[in-house]
PDB file of C-alpha atoms in Angstrom:
ATOM      1  CA  UNK A   1     176.175 -45.119 -44.347  1.00 92.00           C
ATOM      2  CA  UNK A   2     175.648 -42.970 -41.265  1.00 97.00           C
ATOM      3  CA  UNK A   3     175.896 -45.054 -38.104  1.00 98.00           C
ATOM      4  CA  UNK A   4     174.193 -44.165 -34.809  1.00 98.00           C
ATOM      5  CA  UNK A   5     174.151 -46.180 -31.587  1.00 98.00           C
ATOM      6  CA  UNK A   6     173.258 -46.263 -27.919  1.00 98.00           C
ATOM      7  CA  UNK A   7     176.040 -46.903 -25.379  1.00 98.00           C
ATOM      8  CA  UNK A   8     175.143 -48.551 -22.082  1.00 96.00           C
ATOM      9  CA  UNK A   9     175.607 -51.468 -19.711  1.00 95.00           C
ATOM     10  CA  UNK A  10     173.291 -53.401 -19.781  1.00 92.00           C
ATOM     11  CA  UNK A  11     171.971 -52.506 -23.223  1.00 95.00           C
ATOM     12  CA  UNK A  12     170.186 -55.566 -24.714  1.00 93.00           C
ATOM     13  CA  UNK A  13     166.840 -54.295 -23.353  1.00 89.00           C
ATOM     14  CA  UNK A  14     167.046 -50.960 -25.206  1.00 92.00           C
ATOM     15  CA  UNK A  15     164.163 -50.112 -27.564  1.00 91.00           C
ATOM     16  CA  UNK A  16     166.006 -47.122 -29.009  1.00 94.00           C
ATOM     17  CA  UNK A  17     167.008 -48.894 -32.266  1.00 97.00           C
ATOM     18  CA  UNK A  18     163.346 -49.559 -33.041  1.00 96.00           C
ATOM     19  CA  UNK A  19     162.429 -45.927 -32.424  1.00 96.00           C
ATOM     20  CA  UNK A  20     165.167 -44.281 -34.447  1.00 98.00           C
ATOM     21  CA  UNK A  21     165.198 -46.742 -37.340  1.00 98.00           C
ATOM     22  CA  UNK A  22     161.429 -46.331 -37.684  1.00 97.00           C
ATOM     23  CA  UNK A  23     161.916 -42.576 -38.019  1.00 97.00           C
ATOM     24  CA  UNK A  24     164.872 -42.875 -40.390  1.00 98.00           C
ATOM     25  CA  UNK A  25     162.731 -45.051 -42.659  1.00 97.00           C
ATOM     26  CA  UNK A  26     159.797 -42.621 -42.454  1.00 96.00           C
ATOM     27  CA  UNK A  27     161.983 -39.741 -43.610  1.00 96.00           C
ATOM     28  CA  UNK A  28     163.621 -41.868 -46.344  1.00 97.00           C
ATOM     29  CA  UNK A  29     167.018 -41.676 -44.666  1.00 97.00           C
ATOM     30  CA  UNK A  30     167.967 -45.048 -46.088  1.00 96.00           C
ATOM     31  CA  UNK A  31     171.674 -44.636 -45.381  1.00 97.00           C
ATOM     32  CA  UNK A  32     171.057 -44.071 -41.631  1.00 98.00           C
ATOM     33  CA  UNK A  33     171.267 -47.011 -39.200  1.00 98.00           C
ATOM     34  CA  UNK A  34     170.933 -47.112 -35.398  1.00 98.00           C
ATOM     35  CA  UNK A  35     172.345 -49.981 -33.277  1.00 98.00           C
ATOM     36  CA  UNK A  36     173.134 -50.955 -29.689  1.00 98.00           C
ATOM     37  CA  UNK A  37     176.681 -50.988 -28.268  1.00 98.00           C
ATOM     38  CA  UNK A  38     177.446 -52.716 -24.977  1.00 97.00           C
ATOM     39  CA  UNK A  39     180.163 -50.672 -23.287  1.00 97.00           C
ATOM     40  CA  UNK A  40     181.586 -52.025 -20.053  1.00 96.00           C
ATOM     41  CA  UNK A  41     184.351 -49.437 -19.564  1.00 96.00           C
ATOM     42  CA  UNK A  42     183.075 -45.855 -19.750  1.00 96.00           C
ATOM     43  CA  UNK A  43     186.603 -44.516 -20.173  1.00 97.00           C
ATOM     44  CA  UNK A  44     186.688 -46.088 -23.657  1.00 97.00           C
ATOM     45  CA  UNK A  45     183.465 -44.416 -24.855  1.00 98.00           C
ATOM     46  CA  UNK A  46     185.038 -41.865 -27.178  1.00 97.00           C
ATOM     47  CA  UNK A  47     187.627 -44.352 -28.442  1.00 97.00           C
ATOM     48  CA  UNK A  48     184.821 -46.705 -29.476  1.00 98.00           C
ATOM     49  CA  UNK A  49     182.821 -43.807 -30.956  1.00 98.00           C
ATOM     50  CA  UNK A  50     185.757 -42.902 -33.200  1.00 97.00           C
ATOM     51  CA  UNK A  51     186.702 -46.485 -34.023  1.00 97.00           C
ATOM     52  CA  UNK A  52     183.164 -47.279 -35.242  1.00 96.00           C
ATOM     53  CA  UNK A  53     182.994 -43.934 -37.126  1.00 96.00           C
ATOM     54  CA  UNK A  54     179.722 -43.045 -35.447  1.00 97.00           C
ATOM     55  CA  UNK A  55     177.839 -39.890 -36.471  1.00 97.00           C
ATOM     56  CA  UNK A  56     175.778 -39.645 -33.295  1.00 98.00           C
ATOM     57  CA  UNK A  57     175.031 -41.633 -30.158  1.00 98.00           C
ATOM     58  CA  UNK A  58     172.656 -41.902 -27.249  1.00 98.00           C
ATOM     59  CA  UNK A  59     174.281 -42.547 -23.876  1.00 97.00           C
ATOM     60  CA  UNK A  60     172.491 -44.348 -21.054  1.00 92.00           C
ATOM     61  CA  UNK A  61     173.436 -45.717 -17.612  1.00 86.00           C
ATOM     62  CA  UNK A  62     176.093 -45.842 -16.366  1.00 91.00           C
ATOM     63  CA  UNK A  63     178.086 -43.758 -18.862  1.00 95.00           C
ATOM     64  CA  UNK A  64     176.481 -40.279 -18.938  1.00 93.00           C
ATOM     65  CA  UNK A  65     179.115 -38.740 -16.697  1.00 92.00           C
ATOM     66  CA  UNK A  66     181.937 -40.327 -18.703  1.00 96.00           C
ATOM     67  CA  UNK A  67     180.397 -38.874 -21.853  1.00 97.00           C
ATOM     68  CA  UNK A  68     180.457 -35.445 -20.236  1.00 96.00           C
ATOM     69  CA  UNK A  69     184.100 -35.781 -19.214  1.00 97.00           C
ATOM     70  CA  UNK A  70     185.389 -37.168 -22.500  1.00 98.00           C
ATOM     71  CA  UNK A  71     183.613 -35.306 -25.312  1.00 98.00           C
ATOM     72  CA  UNK A  72     185.313 -32.340 -26.967  1.00 98.00           C
ATOM     73  CA  UNK A  73     182.613 -29.784 -26.157  1.00 98.00           C
ATOM     74  CA  UNK A  74     179.440 -29.649 -24.034  1.00 97.00           C
ATOM     75  CA  UNK A  75     176.415 -27.516 -24.875  1.00 96.00           C
ATOM     76  CA  UNK A  76     173.133 -26.556 -23.195  1.00 92.00           C
ATOM     77  CA  UNK A  77     171.894 -27.904 -19.868  1.00 90.00           C
ATOM     78  CA  UNK A  78     174.531 -30.643 -19.954  1.00 92.00           C
ATOM     79  CA  UNK A  79     177.065 -28.008 -18.870  1.00 92.00           C
ATOM     80  CA  UNK A  80     175.224 -27.506 -15.591  1.00 86.00           C
ATOM     81  CA  UNK A  81     174.404 -31.098 -14.781  1.00 83.00           C
ATOM     82  CA  UNK A  82     177.740 -32.509 -15.939  1.00 88.00           C
ATOM     83  CA  UNK A  83     176.037 -35.444 -17.638  1.00 88.00           C
ATOM     84  CA  UNK A  84     175.602 -36.126 -21.362  1.00 94.00           C
ATOM     85  CA  UNK A  85     173.050 -38.454 -22.958  1.00 95.00           C
ATOM     86  CA  UNK A  86     173.596 -37.447 -26.583  1.00 97.00           C
ATOM     87  CA  UNK A  87     176.821 -37.237 -28.596  1.00 98.00           C
ATOM     88  CA  UNK A  88     177.022 -35.669 -32.046  1.00 98.00           C
ATOM     89  CA  UNK A  89     179.927 -35.531 -34.479  1.00 96.00           C
ATOM     90  CA  UNK A  90     180.018 -31.858 -35.467  1.00 95.00           C
ATOM     91  CA  UNK A  91     182.826 -31.172 -37.953  1.00 92.00           C
ATOM     92  CA  UNK A  92     185.970 -32.308 -36.158  1.00 94.00           C
ATOM     93  CA  UNK A  93     184.451 -32.296 -32.649  1.00 97.00           C
ATOM     94  CA  UNK A  94     182.345 -34.731 -30.637  1.00 98.00           C
ATOM     95  CA  UNK A  95     179.770 -32.518 -28.895  1.00 98.00           C
ATOM     96  CA  UNK A  96     177.704 -33.528 -25.869  1.00 98.00           C
ATOM     97  CA  UNK A  97     174.090 -32.598 -25.050  1.00 96.00           C
ATOM     98  CA  UNK A  98     171.469 -33.668 -22.521  1.00 93.00           C
ATOM     99  CA  UNK A  99     167.819 -34.149 -23.512  1.00 94.00           C
ATOM    100  CA  UNK A 100     166.691 -36.115 -20.431  1.00 87.00           C
ATOM    101  CA  UNK A 101     165.259 -33.255 -18.397  1.00 89.00           C
ATOM    102  CA  UNK A 102     163.117 -31.656 -21.104  1.00 88.00           C
ATOM    103  CA  UNK A 103     161.900 -35.070 -22.204  1.00 89.00           C
ATOM    104  CA  UNK A 104     160.902 -36.069 -18.679  1.00 93.00           C
ATOM    105  CA  UNK A 105     158.987 -32.865 -17.934  1.00 92.00           C
ATOM    106  CA  UNK A 106     157.055 -33.235 -21.181  1.00 86.00           C
ATOM    107  CA  UNK A 107     156.206 -36.836 -20.289  1.00 90.00           C
ATOM    108  CA  UNK A 108     154.395 -35.833 -17.067  1.00 93.00           C
ATOM    109  CA  UNK A 109     152.826 -32.605 -18.326  1.00 88.00           C
ATOM    110  CA  UNK A 110     149.337 -33.772 -17.278  1.00 92.00           C
ATOM    111  CA  UNK A 111     150.326 -34.327 -13.609  1.00 96.00           C
ATOM    112  CA  UNK A 112     149.355 -31.806 -10.909  1.00 97.00           C
ATOM    113  CA  UNK A 113     152.061 -31.733  -8.240  1.00 97.00           C
ATOM    114  CA  UNK A 114     153.972 -29.364  -5.980  1.00 96.00           C
ATOM    115  CA  UNK A 115     156.433 -31.377  -3.887  1.00 98.00           C
ATOM    116  CA  UNK A 116     158.929 -33.744  -5.549  1.00 98.00           C
ATOM    117  CA  UNK A 117     161.324 -36.426  -4.295  1.00 98.00           C
ATOM    118  CA  UNK A 118     164.033 -37.703  -6.636  1.00 98.00           C
ATOM    119  CA  UNK A 119     165.518 -41.071  -5.672  1.00 98.00           C
ATOM    120  CA  UNK A 120     169.072 -41.503  -6.916  1.00 97.00           C
ATOM    121  CA  UNK A 121     171.947 -39.107  -7.567  1.00 95.00           C
ATOM    122  CA  UNK A 122     173.369 -40.111 -10.942  1.00 88.00           C
ATOM    123  CA  UNK A 123     173.254 -38.382 -14.313  1.00 81.00           C
ATOM    124  CA  UNK A 124     169.474 -38.536 -14.755  1.00 86.00           C
ATOM    125  CA  UNK A 125     168.868 -37.202 -11.241  1.00 91.00           C
ATOM    126  CA  UNK A 126     171.225 -34.306 -11.954  1.00 88.00           C
ATOM    127  CA  UNK A 127     169.330 -33.493 -15.136  1.00 86.00           C
ATOM    128  CA  UNK A 128     165.943 -33.562 -13.434  1.00 93.00           C
ATOM    129  CA  UNK A 129     167.165 -31.470 -10.511  1.00 93.00           C
ATOM    130  CA  UNK A 130     167.662 -28.568 -12.917  1.00 90.00           C
ATOM    131  CA  UNK A 131     163.993 -28.717 -13.882  1.00 92.00           C
ATOM    132  CA  UNK A 132     162.647 -29.404 -10.372  1.00 96.00           C
ATOM    133  CA  UNK A 133     164.312 -26.589  -8.448  1.00 93.00           C
ATOM    134  CA  UNK A 134     162.652 -27.419  -5.094  1.00 96.00           C
ATOM    135  CA  UNK A 135     162.955 -31.195  -5.272  1.00 97.00           C
ATOM    136  CA  UNK A 136     164.527 -33.180  -2.445  1.00 97.00           C
ATOM    137  CA  UNK A 137     167.153 -35.792  -3.357  1.00 98.00           C
ATOM    138  CA  UNK A 138     167.463 -39.192  -1.663  1.00 98.00           C
ATOM    139  CA  UNK A 139     170.431 -41.480  -2.298  1.00 98.00           C
ATOM    140  CA  UNK A 140     171.962 -44.525  -0.636  1.00 96.00           C
ATOM    141  CA  UNK A 141     175.280 -42.811   0.137  1.00 93.00           C
ATOM    142  CA  UNK A 142     176.557 -39.297   0.759  1.00 95.00           C
ATOM    143  CA  UNK A 143     179.291 -38.949  -1.851  1.00 94.00           C
ATOM    144  CA  UNK A 144     177.159 -38.320  -4.960  1.00 92.00           C
ATOM    145  CA  UNK A 145     174.866 -35.962  -3.062  1.00 96.00           C
ATOM    146  CA  UNK A 146     177.649 -33.392  -2.743  1.00 93.00           C
ATOM    147  CA  UNK A 147     176.951 -32.121  -6.264  1.00 89.00           C
ATOM    148  CA  UNK A 148     173.346 -31.152  -5.394  1.00 94.00           C
ATOM    149  CA  UNK A 149     174.304 -27.920  -3.661  1.00 92.00           C
ATOM    150  CA  UNK A 150     170.975 -26.157  -4.309  1.00 93.00           C
ATOM    151  CA  UNK A 151     168.728 -28.957  -3.079  1.00 96.00           C
ATOM    152  CA  UNK A 152     167.886 -30.550   0.248  1.00 97.00           C
ATOM    153  CA  UNK A 153     169.513 -33.976   0.232  1.00 97.00           C
ATOM    154  CA  UNK A 154     169.278 -37.136   2.325  1.00 97.00           C
ATOM    155  CA  UNK A 155     170.954 -40.503   2.601  1.00 97.00           C
ATOM    156  CA  UNK A 156     168.969 -43.569   3.617  1.00 97.00           C
ATOM    157  CA  UNK A 157     170.328 -43.132   7.140  1.00 95.00           C
ATOM    158  CA  UNK A 158     169.551 -39.415   7.448  1.00 96.00           C
ATOM    159  CA  UNK A 159     166.196 -39.373   5.658  1.00 96.00           C
ATOM    160  CA  UNK A 160     163.241 -37.727   7.358  1.00 89.00           C
ATOM    161  CA  UNK A 161     159.935 -39.171   6.146  1.00 89.00           C
ATOM    162  CA  UNK A 162     157.984 -36.364   4.502  1.00 92.00           C
ATOM    163  CA  UNK A 163     155.024 -35.994   2.156  1.00 96.00           C
ATOM    164  CA  UNK A 164     155.717 -35.685  -1.576  1.00 98.00           C
ATOM    165  CA  UNK A 165     153.188 -35.473  -4.397  1.00 98.00           C
ATOM    166  CA  UNK A 166     155.576 -36.892  -6.983  1.00 98.00           C
ATOM    167  CA  UNK A 167     158.218 -39.576  -6.372  1.00 98.00           C
ATOM    168  CA  UNK A 168     160.710 -40.220  -9.166  1.00 98.00           C
ATOM    169  CA  UNK A 169     162.996 -43.246  -9.288  1.00 97.00           C
ATOM    170  CA  UNK A 170     166.143 -42.481 -11.307  1.00 95.00           C
ATOM    171  CA  UNK A 171     168.160 -45.453 -10.024  1.00 95.00           C
ATOM    172  CA  UNK A 172     168.745 -48.683 -11.957  1.00 92.00           C
ATOM    173  CA  UNK A 173     166.866 -50.707  -9.310  1.00 94.00           C
ATOM    174  CA  UNK A 174     164.470 -52.968 -11.155  1.00 92.00           C
ATOM    175  CA  UNK A 175     166.200 -52.582 -14.512  1.00 90.00           C
ATOM    176  CA  UNK A 176     167.679 -56.053 -14.434  1.00 87.00           C
ATOM    177  CA  UNK A 177     166.685 -57.291 -10.967  1.00 92.00           C
ATOM    178  CA  UNK A 178     163.842 -57.286  -8.422  1.00 93.00           C
ATOM    179  CA  UNK A 179     165.230 -54.559  -6.181  1.00 96.00           C
ATOM    180  CA  UNK A 180     163.468 -51.466  -4.855  1.00 97.00           C
ATOM    181  CA  UNK A 181     165.303 -48.098  -5.083  1.00 97.00           C
ATOM    182  CA  UNK A 182     165.284 -47.754  -1.282  1.00 97.00           C
ATOM    183  CA  UNK A 183     164.565 -50.116   1.601  1.00 96.00           C
ATOM    184  CA  UNK A 184     160.847 -50.923   1.848  1.00 96.00           C
ATOM    185  CA  UNK A 185     160.573 -49.313   5.273  1.00 96.00           C
ATOM    186  CA  UNK A 186     161.547 -45.969   3.700  1.00 97.00           C
ATOM    187  CA  UNK A 187     159.525 -46.315   0.513  1.00 97.00           C
ATOM    188  CA  UNK A 188     156.176 -47.532   1.848  1.00 97.00           C
ATOM    189  CA  UNK A 189     155.445 -44.522   4.111  1.00 97.00           C
ATOM    190  CA  UNK A 190     156.253 -42.215   1.182  1.00 98.00           C
ATOM    191  CA  UNK A 191     153.951 -44.033  -1.210  1.00 98.00           C
ATOM    192  CA  UNK A 192     151.085 -43.918   1.300  1.00 97.00           C
ATOM    193  CA  UNK A 193     151.084 -40.099   1.020  1.00 96.00           C
ATOM    194  CA  UNK A 194     152.066 -39.560  -2.625  1.00 98.00           C
ATOM    195  CA  UNK A 195     149.937 -39.003  -5.753  1.00 98.00           C
ATOM    196  CA  UNK A 196     152.333 -40.026  -8.534  1.00 98.00           C
ATOM    197  CA  UNK A 197     155.148 -42.536  -8.942  1.00 98.00           C
ATOM    198  CA  UNK A 198     157.366 -42.273 -12.008  1.00 97.00           C
ATOM    199  CA  UNK A 199     160.227 -44.553 -13.011  1.00 96.00           C
ATOM    200  CA  UNK A 200     162.780 -43.706 -15.695  1.00 92.00           C
ATOM    201  CA  UNK A 201     163.021 -47.434 -16.503  1.00 90.00           C
ATOM    202  CA  UNK A 202     160.617 -48.329 -19.284  1.00 81.00           C
ATOM    203  CA  UNK A 203     159.317 -51.667 -18.161  1.00 87.00           C
ATOM    204  CA  UNK A 204     157.383 -52.445 -14.981  1.00 92.00           C
ATOM    205  CA  UNK A 205     159.642 -52.510 -11.923  1.00 96.00           C
ATOM    206  CA  UNK A 206     159.127 -53.446  -8.255  1.00 97.00           C
ATOM    207  CA  UNK A 207     158.922 -49.690  -7.537  1.00 98.00           C
ATOM    208  CA  UNK A 208     156.028 -49.295  -9.967  1.00 97.00           C
ATOM    209  CA  UNK A 209     154.244 -52.398  -8.667  1.00 97.00           C
ATOM    210  CA  UNK A 210     154.477 -51.177  -5.078  1.00 98.00           C
ATOM    211  CA  UNK A 211     153.297 -47.693  -6.069  1.00 98.00           C
ATOM    212  CA  UNK A 212     150.232 -49.229  -7.752  1.00 98.00           C
ATOM    213  CA  UNK A 213     149.437 -51.124  -4.559  1.00 97.00           C
ATOM    214  CA  UNK A 214     149.114 -47.733  -2.849  1.00 98.00           C
ATOM    215  CA  UNK A 215     146.880 -46.431  -5.671  1.00 98.00           C
ATOM    216  CA  UNK A 216     149.364 -43.945  -7.103  1.00 98.00           C
ATOM    217  CA  UNK A 217     149.111 -42.887 -10.723  1.00 97.00           C
ATOM    218  CA  UNK A 218     152.179 -44.608 -12.172  1.00 97.00           C
ATOM    219  CA  UNK A 219     154.275 -44.089 -15.268  1.00 95.00           C
ATOM    220  CA  UNK A 220     157.299 -45.956 -16.519  1.00 94.00           C
ATOM    221  CA  UNK A 221     160.005 -44.260 -18.581  1.00 90.00           C
ATOM    222  CA  UNK A 222     158.443 -44.890 -21.999  1.00 88.00           C
ATOM    223  CA  UNK A 223     157.140 -41.361 -22.522  1.00 89.00           C
ATOM    224  CA  UNK A 224     160.383 -39.857 -21.267  1.00 89.00           C
ATOM    225  CA  UNK A 225     162.271 -42.160 -23.625  1.00 87.00           C
ATOM    226  CA  UNK A 226     160.124 -40.928 -26.491  1.00 93.00           C
ATOM    227  CA  UNK A 227     160.281 -37.206 -25.779  1.00 92.00           C
ATOM    228  CA  UNK A 228     164.020 -37.099 -25.070  1.00 93.00           C
ATOM    229  CA  UNK A 229     164.428 -39.257 -28.172  1.00 95.00           C
ATOM    230  CA  UNK A 230     162.536 -36.763 -30.319  1.00 94.00           C
ATOM    231  CA  UNK A 231     165.010 -34.073 -29.254  1.00 93.00           C
ATOM    232  CA  UNK A 232     167.956 -36.360 -30.033  1.00 96.00           C
ATOM    233  CA  UNK A 233     166.506 -37.354 -33.398  1.00 97.00           C
ATOM    234  CA  UNK A 234     166.383 -33.702 -34.441  1.00 95.00           C
ATOM    235  CA  UNK A 235     170.080 -33.394 -33.601  1.00 95.00           C
ATOM    236  CA  UNK A 236     170.914 -36.612 -35.477  1.00 97.00           C
ATOM    237  CA  UNK A 237     169.229 -35.523 -38.726  1.00 96.00           C
ATOM    238  CA  UNK A 238     170.071 -31.800 -38.391  1.00 90.00           C
ATOM    239  CA  UNK A 239     166.837 -30.492 -39.884  1.00 91.00           C
ATOM    240  CA  UNK A 240     163.608 -29.148 -38.388  1.00 91.00           C
ATOM    241  CA  UNK A 241     161.064 -31.868 -37.617  1.00 93.00           C
ATOM    242  CA  UNK A 242     157.428 -32.019 -36.554  1.00 92.00           C
ATOM    243  CA  UNK A 243     158.033 -33.172 -32.971  1.00 89.00           C
ATOM    244  CA  UNK A 244     154.502 -34.529 -32.514  1.00 88.00           C
ATOM    245  CA  UNK A 245     154.826 -36.562 -35.706  1.00 95.00           C
ATOM    246  CA  UNK A 246     158.135 -38.056 -34.590  1.00 95.00           C
ATOM    247  CA  UNK A 247     156.773 -38.785 -31.098  1.00 93.00           C
ATOM    248  CA  UNK A 248     153.847 -40.677 -32.646  1.00 95.00           C
ATOM    249  CA  UNK A 249     156.225 -42.692 -34.831  1.00 96.00           C
ATOM    250  CA  UNK A 250     158.420 -43.598 -31.859  1.00 96.00           C
ATOM    251  CA  UNK A 251     155.466 -44.584 -29.658  1.00 93.00           C
ATOM    252  CA  UNK A 252     154.179 -46.884 -32.397  1.00 95.00           C
ATOM    253  CA  UNK A 253     157.112 -49.276 -31.920  1.00 92.00           C
ATOM    254  CA  UNK A 254     157.218 -49.352 -28.115  1.00 84.00           C
TER     255      UNK A 254
END
């Protein structure tokens, strides 16, 4: 049996097991199984990975930066963003990758935008900042913004209301509560001028509801989940796949 999992906190909402197990079955990988693992302490991520004898894992909030720090080797864009969302057992090493950014860009390929605001400054925001070179970053506090040295950054207190075509929420606001990613007095003027509102959370959130009220074209994180998942699936099975075929399979269970 080859065991795969997703580490996160919270994690009961995750649809990843449905997606990956559907694909394992399709490719007759009957000895492959994908589960959820609630991990409260990110420092124990690799210990749990080894204890459960996991072959590969997805990593979601809030553990992507711990995954980067603790794995044996980091490859690809994950080196730059210092956040890992995919762990693979490769020989005697646990190797970290990041598929968030490529998956997100693919998910909004039909959008026509120039200016971008990313709300949040965690692992997903770092990944997306590498794809959106001119994006502005808005976060509650200053500390996490220090890593975005090539972008214009703001805290809630220092923010200057501007016009952005695309607003992306990368925070966990709305994941398990009714919170907005910023105070309403900051968010509403932005939404009045924007064209698109995208949330990395894959159920409807207060951010998405408010964006719809201002007639934005809105997406949740489902497509991003699928496209970054396709890239992870290829790493899990270690053979060339038809990415469109796998994307269709994954979407069928969401």
